PDB file of C-alpha atoms in Angstrom:
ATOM      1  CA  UNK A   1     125.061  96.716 125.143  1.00 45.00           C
ATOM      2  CA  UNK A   2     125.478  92.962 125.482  1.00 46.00           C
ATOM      3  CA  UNK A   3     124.733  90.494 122.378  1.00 52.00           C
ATOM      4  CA  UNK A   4     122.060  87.600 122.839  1.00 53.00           C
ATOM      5  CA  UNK A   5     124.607  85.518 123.972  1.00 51.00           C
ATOM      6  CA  UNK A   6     126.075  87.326 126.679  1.00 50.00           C
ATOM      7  CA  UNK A   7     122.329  88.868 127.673  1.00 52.00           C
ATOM      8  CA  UNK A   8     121.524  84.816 128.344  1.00 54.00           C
ATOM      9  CA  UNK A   9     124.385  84.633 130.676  1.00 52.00           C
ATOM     10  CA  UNK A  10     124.088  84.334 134.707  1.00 56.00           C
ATOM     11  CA  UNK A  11     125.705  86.653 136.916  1.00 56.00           C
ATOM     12  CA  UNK A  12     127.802  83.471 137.843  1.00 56.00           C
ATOM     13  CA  UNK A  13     129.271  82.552 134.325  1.00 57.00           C
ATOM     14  CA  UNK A  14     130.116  85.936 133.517  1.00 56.00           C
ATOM     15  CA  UNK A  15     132.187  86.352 136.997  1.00 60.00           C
ATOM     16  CA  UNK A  16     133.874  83.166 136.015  1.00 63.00           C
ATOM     17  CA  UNK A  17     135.007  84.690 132.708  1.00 63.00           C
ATOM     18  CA  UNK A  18     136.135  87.688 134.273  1.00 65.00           C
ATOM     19  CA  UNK A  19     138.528  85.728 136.446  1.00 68.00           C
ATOM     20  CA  UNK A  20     139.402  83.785 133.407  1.00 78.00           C
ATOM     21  CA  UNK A  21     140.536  87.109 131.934  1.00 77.00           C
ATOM     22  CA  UNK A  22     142.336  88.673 134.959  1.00 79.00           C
ATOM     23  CA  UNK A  23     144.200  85.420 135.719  1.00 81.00           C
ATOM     24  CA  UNK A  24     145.262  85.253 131.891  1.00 82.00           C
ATOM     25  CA  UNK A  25     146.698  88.678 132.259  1.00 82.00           C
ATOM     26  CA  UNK A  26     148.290  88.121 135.840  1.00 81.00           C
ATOM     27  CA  UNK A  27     149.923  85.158 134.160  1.00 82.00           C
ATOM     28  CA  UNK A  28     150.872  87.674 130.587  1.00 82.00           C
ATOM     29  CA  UNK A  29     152.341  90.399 133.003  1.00 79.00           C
ATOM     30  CA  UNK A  30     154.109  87.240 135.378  1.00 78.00           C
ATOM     31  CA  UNK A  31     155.987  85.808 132.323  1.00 76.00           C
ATOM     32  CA  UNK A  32     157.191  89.608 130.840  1.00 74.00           C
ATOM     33  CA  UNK A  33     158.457  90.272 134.305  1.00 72.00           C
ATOM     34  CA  UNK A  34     159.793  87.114 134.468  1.00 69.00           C
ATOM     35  CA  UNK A  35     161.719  87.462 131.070  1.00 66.00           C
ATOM     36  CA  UNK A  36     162.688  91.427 131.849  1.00 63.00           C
ATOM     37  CA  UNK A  37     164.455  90.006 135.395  1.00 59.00           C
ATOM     38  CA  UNK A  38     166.266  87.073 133.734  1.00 58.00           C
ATOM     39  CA  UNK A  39     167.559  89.559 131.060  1.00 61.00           C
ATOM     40  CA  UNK A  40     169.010  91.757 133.965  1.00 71.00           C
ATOM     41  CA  UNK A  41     170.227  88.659 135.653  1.00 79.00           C
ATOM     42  CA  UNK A  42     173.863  88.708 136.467  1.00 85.00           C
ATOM     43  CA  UNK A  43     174.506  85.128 135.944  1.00 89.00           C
ATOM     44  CA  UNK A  44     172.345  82.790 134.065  1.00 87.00           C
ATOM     45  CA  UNK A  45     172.327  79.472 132.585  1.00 88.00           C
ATOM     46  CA  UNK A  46     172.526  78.350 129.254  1.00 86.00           C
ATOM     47  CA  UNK A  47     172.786  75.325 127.751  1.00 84.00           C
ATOM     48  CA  UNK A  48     175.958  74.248 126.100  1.00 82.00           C
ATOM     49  CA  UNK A  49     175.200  70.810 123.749  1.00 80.00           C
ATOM     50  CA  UNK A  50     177.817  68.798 126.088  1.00 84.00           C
ATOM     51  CA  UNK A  51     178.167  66.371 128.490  1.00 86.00           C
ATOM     52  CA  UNK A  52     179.547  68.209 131.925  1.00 87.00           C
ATOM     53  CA  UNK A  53     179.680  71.422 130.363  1.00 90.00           C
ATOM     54  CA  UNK A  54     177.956  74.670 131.845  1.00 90.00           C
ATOM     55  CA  UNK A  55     177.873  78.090 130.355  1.00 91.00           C
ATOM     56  CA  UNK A  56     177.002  81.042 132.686  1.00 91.00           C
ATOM     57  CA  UNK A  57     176.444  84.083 130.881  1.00 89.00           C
ATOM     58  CA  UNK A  58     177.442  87.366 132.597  1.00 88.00           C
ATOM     59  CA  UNK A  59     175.658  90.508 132.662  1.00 86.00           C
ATOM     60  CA  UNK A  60     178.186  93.838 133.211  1.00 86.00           C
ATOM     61  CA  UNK A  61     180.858  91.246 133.915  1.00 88.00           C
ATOM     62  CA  UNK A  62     184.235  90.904 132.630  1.00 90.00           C
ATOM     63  CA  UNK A  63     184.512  87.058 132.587  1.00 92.00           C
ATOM     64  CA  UNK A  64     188.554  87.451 132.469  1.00 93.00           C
ATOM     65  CA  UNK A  65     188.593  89.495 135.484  1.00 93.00           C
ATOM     66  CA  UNK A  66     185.727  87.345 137.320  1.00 94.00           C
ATOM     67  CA  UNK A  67     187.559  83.918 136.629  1.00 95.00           C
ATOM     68  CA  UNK A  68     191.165  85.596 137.292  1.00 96.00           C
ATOM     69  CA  UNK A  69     189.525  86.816 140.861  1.00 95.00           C
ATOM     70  CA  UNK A  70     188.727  83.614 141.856  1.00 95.00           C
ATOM     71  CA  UNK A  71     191.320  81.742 141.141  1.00 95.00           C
ATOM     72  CA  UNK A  72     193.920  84.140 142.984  1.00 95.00           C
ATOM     73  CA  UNK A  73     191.936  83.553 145.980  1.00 96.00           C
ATOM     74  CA  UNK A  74     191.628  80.344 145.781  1.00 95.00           C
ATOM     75  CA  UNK A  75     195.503  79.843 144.891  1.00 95.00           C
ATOM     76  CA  UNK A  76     196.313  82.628 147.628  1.00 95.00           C
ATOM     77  CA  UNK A  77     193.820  80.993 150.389  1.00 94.00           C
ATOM     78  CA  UNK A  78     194.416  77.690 149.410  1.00 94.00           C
ATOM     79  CA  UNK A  79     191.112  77.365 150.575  1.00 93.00           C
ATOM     80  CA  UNK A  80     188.407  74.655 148.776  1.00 91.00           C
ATOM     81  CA  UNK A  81     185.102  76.078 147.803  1.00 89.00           C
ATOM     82  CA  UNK A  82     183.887  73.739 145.035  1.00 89.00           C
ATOM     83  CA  UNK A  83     183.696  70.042 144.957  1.00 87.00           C
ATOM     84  CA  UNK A  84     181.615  69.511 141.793  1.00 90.00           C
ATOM     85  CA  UNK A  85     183.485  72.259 139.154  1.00 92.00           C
ATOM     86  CA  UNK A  86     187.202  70.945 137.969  1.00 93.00           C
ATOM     87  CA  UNK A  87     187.908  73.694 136.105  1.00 94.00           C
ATOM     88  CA  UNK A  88     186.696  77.376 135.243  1.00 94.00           C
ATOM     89  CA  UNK A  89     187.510  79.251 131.985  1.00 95.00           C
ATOM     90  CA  UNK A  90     186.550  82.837 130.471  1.00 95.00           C
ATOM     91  CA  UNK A  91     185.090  82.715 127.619  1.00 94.00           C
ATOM     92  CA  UNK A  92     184.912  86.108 125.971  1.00 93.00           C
ATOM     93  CA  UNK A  93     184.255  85.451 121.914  1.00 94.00           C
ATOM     94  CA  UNK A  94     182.440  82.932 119.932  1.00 95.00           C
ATOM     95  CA  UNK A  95     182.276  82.254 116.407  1.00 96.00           C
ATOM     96  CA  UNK A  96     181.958  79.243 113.709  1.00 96.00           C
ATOM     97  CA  UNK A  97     184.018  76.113 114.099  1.00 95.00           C
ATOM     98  CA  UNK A  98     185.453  76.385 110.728  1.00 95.00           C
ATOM     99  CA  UNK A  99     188.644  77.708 109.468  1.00 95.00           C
ATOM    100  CA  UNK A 100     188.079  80.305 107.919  1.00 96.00           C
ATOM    101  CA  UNK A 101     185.700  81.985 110.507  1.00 96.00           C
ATOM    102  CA  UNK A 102     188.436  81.430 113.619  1.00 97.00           C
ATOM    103  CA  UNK A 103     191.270  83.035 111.061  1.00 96.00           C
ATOM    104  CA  UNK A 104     188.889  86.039 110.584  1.00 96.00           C
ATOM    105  CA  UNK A 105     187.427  86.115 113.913  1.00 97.00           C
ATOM    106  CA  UNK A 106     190.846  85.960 115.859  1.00 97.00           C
ATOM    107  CA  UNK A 107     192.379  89.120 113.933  1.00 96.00           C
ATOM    108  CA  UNK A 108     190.136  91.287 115.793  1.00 96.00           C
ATOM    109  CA  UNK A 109     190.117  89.282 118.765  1.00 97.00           C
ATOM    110  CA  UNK A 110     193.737  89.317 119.545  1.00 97.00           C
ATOM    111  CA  UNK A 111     194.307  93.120 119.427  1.00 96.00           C
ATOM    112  CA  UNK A 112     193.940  93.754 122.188  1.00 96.00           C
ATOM    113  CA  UNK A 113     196.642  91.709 123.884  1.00 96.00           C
ATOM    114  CA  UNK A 114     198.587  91.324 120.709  1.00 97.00           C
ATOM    115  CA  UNK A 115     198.464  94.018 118.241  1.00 96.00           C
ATOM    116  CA  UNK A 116     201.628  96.480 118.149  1.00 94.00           C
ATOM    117  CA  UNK A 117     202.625  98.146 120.507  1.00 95.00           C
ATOM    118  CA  UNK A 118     200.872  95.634 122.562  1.00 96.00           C
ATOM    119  CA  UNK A 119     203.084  92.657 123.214  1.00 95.00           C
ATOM    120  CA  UNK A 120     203.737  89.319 125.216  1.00 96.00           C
ATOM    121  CA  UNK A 121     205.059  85.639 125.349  1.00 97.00           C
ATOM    122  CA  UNK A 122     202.056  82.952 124.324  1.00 97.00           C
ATOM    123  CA  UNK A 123     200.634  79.502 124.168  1.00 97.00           C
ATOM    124  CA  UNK A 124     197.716  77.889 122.748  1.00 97.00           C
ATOM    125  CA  UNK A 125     195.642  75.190 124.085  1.00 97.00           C
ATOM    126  CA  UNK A 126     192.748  73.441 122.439  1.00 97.00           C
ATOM    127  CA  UNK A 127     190.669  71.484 123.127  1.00 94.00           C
ATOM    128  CA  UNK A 128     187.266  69.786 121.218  1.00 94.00           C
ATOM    129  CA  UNK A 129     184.261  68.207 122.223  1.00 91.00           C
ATOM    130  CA  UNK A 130     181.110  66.350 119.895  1.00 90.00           C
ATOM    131  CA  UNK A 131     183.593  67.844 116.723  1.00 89.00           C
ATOM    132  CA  UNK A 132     186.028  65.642 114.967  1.00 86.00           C
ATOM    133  CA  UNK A 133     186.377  67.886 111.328  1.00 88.00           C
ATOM    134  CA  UNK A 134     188.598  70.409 112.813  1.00 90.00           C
ATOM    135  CA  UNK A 135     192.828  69.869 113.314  1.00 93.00           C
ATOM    136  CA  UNK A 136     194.614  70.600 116.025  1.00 94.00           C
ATOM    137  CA  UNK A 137     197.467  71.292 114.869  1.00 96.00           C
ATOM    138  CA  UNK A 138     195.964  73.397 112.266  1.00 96.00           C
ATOM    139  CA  UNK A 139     194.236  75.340 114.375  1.00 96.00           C
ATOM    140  CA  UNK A 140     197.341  76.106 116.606  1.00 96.00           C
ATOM    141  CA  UNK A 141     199.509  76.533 113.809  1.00 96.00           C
ATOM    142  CA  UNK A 142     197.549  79.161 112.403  1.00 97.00           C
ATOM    143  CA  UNK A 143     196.006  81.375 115.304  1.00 97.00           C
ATOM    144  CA  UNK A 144     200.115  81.471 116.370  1.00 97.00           C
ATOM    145  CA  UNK A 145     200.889  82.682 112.915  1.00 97.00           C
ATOM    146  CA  UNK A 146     197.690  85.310 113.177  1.00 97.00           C
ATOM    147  CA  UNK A 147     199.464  86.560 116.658  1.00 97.00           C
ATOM    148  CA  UNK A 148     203.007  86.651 115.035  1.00 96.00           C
ATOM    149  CA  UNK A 149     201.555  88.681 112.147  1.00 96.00           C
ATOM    150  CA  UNK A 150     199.965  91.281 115.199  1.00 97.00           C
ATOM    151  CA  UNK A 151     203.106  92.108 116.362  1.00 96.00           C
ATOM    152  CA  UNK A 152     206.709  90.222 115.310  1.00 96.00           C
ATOM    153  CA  UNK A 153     207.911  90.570 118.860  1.00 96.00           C
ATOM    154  CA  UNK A 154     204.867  88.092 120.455  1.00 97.00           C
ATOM    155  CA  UNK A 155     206.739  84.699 120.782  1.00 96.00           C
ATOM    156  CA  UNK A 156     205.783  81.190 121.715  1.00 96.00           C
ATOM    157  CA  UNK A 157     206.353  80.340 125.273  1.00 96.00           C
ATOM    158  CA  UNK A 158     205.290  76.554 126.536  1.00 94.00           C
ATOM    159  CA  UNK A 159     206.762  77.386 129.738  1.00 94.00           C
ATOM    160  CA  UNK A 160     205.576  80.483 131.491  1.00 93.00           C
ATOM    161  CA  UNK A 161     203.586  82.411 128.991  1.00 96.00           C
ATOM    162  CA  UNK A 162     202.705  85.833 129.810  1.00 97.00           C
ATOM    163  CA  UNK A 163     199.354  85.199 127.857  1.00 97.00           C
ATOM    164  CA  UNK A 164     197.204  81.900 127.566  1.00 97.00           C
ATOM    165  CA  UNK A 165     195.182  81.389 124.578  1.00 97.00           C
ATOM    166  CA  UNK A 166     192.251  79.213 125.427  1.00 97.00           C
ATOM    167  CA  UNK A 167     190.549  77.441 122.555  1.00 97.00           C
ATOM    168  CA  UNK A 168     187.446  75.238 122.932  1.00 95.00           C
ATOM    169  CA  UNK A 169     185.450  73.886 120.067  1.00 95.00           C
ATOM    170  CA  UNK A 170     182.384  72.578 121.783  1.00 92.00           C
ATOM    171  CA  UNK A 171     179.440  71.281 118.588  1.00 91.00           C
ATOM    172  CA  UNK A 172     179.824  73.500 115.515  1.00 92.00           C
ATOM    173  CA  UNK A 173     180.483  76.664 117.918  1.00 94.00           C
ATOM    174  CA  UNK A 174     184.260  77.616 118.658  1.00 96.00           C
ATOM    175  CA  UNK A 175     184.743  79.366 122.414  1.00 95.00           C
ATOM    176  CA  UNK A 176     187.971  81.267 122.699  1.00 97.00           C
ATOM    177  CA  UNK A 177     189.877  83.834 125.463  1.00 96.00           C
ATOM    178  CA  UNK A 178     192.964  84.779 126.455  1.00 97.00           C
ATOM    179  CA  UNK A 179     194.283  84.359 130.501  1.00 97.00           C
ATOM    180  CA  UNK A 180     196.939  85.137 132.793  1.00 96.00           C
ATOM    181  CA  UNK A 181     198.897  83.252 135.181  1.00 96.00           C
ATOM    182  CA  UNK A 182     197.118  79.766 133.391  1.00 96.00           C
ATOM    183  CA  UNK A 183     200.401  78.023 134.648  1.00 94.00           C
ATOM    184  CA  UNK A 184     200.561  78.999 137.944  1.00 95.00           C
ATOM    185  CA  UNK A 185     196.551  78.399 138.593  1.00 95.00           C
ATOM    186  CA  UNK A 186     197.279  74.902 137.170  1.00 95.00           C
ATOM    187  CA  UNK A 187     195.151  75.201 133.794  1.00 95.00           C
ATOM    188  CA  UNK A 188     192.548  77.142 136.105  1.00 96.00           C
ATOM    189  CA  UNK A 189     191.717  73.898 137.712  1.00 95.00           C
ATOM    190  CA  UNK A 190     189.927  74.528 140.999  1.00 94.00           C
ATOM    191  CA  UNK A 191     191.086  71.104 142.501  1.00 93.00           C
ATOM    192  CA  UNK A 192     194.541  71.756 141.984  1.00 95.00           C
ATOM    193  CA  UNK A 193     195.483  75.116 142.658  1.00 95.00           C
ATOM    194  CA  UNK A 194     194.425  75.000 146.401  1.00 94.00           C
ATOM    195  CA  UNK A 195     196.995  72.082 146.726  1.00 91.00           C
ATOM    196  CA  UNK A 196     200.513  73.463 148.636  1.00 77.00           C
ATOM    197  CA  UNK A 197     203.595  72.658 146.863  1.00 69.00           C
ATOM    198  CA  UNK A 198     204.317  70.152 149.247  1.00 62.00           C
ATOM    199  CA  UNK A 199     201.374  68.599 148.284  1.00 63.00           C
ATOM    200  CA  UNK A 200     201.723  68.638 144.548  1.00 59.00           C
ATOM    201  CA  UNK A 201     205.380  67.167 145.520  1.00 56.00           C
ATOM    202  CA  UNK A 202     204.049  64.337 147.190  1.00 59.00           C
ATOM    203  CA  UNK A 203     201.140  63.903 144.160  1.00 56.00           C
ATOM    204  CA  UNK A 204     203.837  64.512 141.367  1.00 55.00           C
ATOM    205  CA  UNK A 205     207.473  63.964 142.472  1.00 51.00           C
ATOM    206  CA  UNK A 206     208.171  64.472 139.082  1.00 46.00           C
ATOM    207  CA  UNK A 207     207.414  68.067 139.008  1.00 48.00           C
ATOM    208  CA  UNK A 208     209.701  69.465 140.642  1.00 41.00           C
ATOM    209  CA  UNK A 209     210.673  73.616 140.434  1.00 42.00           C
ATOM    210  CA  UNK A 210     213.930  74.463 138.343  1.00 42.00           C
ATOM    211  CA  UNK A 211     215.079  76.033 141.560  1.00 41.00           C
ATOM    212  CA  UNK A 212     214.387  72.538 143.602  1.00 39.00           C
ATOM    213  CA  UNK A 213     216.460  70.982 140.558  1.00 39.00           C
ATOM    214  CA  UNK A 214     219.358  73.563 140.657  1.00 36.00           C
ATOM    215  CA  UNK A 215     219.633  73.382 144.530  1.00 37.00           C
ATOM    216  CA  UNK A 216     219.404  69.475 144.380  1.00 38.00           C
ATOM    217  CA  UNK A 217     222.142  69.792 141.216  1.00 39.00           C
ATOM    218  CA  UNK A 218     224.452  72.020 143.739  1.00 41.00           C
ATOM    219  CA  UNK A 219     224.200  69.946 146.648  1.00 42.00           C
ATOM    220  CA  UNK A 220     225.674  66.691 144.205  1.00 42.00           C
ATOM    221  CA  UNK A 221     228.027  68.914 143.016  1.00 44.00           C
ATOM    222  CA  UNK A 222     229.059  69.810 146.608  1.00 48.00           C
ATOM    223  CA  UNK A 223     228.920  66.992 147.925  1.00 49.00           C
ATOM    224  CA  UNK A 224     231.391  65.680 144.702  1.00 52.00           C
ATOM    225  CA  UNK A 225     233.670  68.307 145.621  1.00 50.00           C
ATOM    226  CA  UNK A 226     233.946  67.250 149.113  1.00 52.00           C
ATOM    227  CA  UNK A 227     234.427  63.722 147.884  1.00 51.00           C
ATOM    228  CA  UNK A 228     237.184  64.758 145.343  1.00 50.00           C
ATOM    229  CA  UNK A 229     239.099  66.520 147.735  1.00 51.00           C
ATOM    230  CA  UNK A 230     239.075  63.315 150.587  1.00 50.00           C
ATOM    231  CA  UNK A 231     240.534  61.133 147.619  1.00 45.00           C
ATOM    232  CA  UNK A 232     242.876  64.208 146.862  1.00 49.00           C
ATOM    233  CA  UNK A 233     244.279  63.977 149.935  1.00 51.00           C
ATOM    234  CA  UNK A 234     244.308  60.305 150.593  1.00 51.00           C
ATOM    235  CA  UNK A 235     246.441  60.102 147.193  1.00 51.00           C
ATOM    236  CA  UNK A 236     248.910  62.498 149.392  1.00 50.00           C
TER     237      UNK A 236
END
């Protein structure tokens, strides 16, 4: 039974508010499908709150492994494939920017790499953006003494670390992981690590390897000992 209202009605207006109806619920079941596939999505972007900053959230995806992957390739290839991205860390825990919640936070994180039996060689990098009420150096100096308390064999390593400890303090929201091989992938900078070592030579004749240094060392000394012995045998 229709009311008065609907009785007064053409056949016109009420086809119009059918269509109204069935293109609201196309639209209802559009945006639930929409919102089921981006919560299967592999990769998806978030916002981060900084300048130059993009988070990808991974579905099923070990970022450590995922990041590692491509940066062997890359540093095994030597082969370009980004011109935009400088670098490209794992992030695989978050809590509060504050003291307190890292120091808690971390002594679960770091088991896994840390915790007796588990051992290694460390360092820890930070680094903060839009946050200028945390310390460096207090930061560092206390997530080193959390890994030291894990296990009394983990030492500090600025070097060649076995493990990287990545700290970034982005807002009021502290991003942390721990890499391999963050030395030899240059800091996981994309730019870099495809550069040869000739390259990086030319770039930074500074950096030379301690094996350049020691073969450059021997040939002075060599060549020293050649000299030595002419002026020997002169004085004869």
């Amino acid at each position: 039974k229709f009311s008065d209202h609907e009785e007064r009605l053409s056949g016109s207006d009420r086809e119009e508010d059918e269509d109204d109806v069935e293109a609201a619920l196309k639209k209802e079941v559009g945006q639930i499908r929409a919102s089921t596939e981006q919560k299967l999505r592999r990769f998806q972007s978030v916002e981060s709150g900084a300048n130059n900053v993009v988070f990808i959230r991974t579905q099923g995806i070990e970022p450590e492994n995922l990041v590692h992957h491509i940066l062997k390739d890359m540093h095994t290839t030597k082969k370009k494939k980004t011109r935009v991205i400088l670098r490209m860390l794992p992030i695989s825990g978050t809590c509060k920017a504050f003291m307190e919640d890292m120091k808690k936070y971390t002594e679960t994180f770091f088991e896994p790499w840390f915790k007796a039996p588990n051992k290694g060689t460390f360092q820890i990098v930070y680094k903060a953006r839009n946050n200028s009420h945390i310390s460096r150096e207090e930061v560092i100096k206390e997530l080193a003494g959390i890994v030291g308390s894990l296990n009394p064999e983990n030492k500090v390593d600025l070097n060649n670390p076995q493990y990287t400890v990545v700290v970034e303090i982005i807002k009021t929201v502290c991003c942390l992981s721990v890499v391999r091989d963050y030395v030899l992938f240059r800091k996981y900078n994309l730019q870099e690590v495809v550069k040869s070592n000739k390259e990086d030579a030319q770039q930074n004749p500074s950096n030379l390897t301690e094996q350049q240094n020691s073969e450059v060392v021997k040939a002075e000394t060599e060549e020293d000992e050649k000299r030595s012995k002419e002026v020997k045998e002169e004085n004869k």
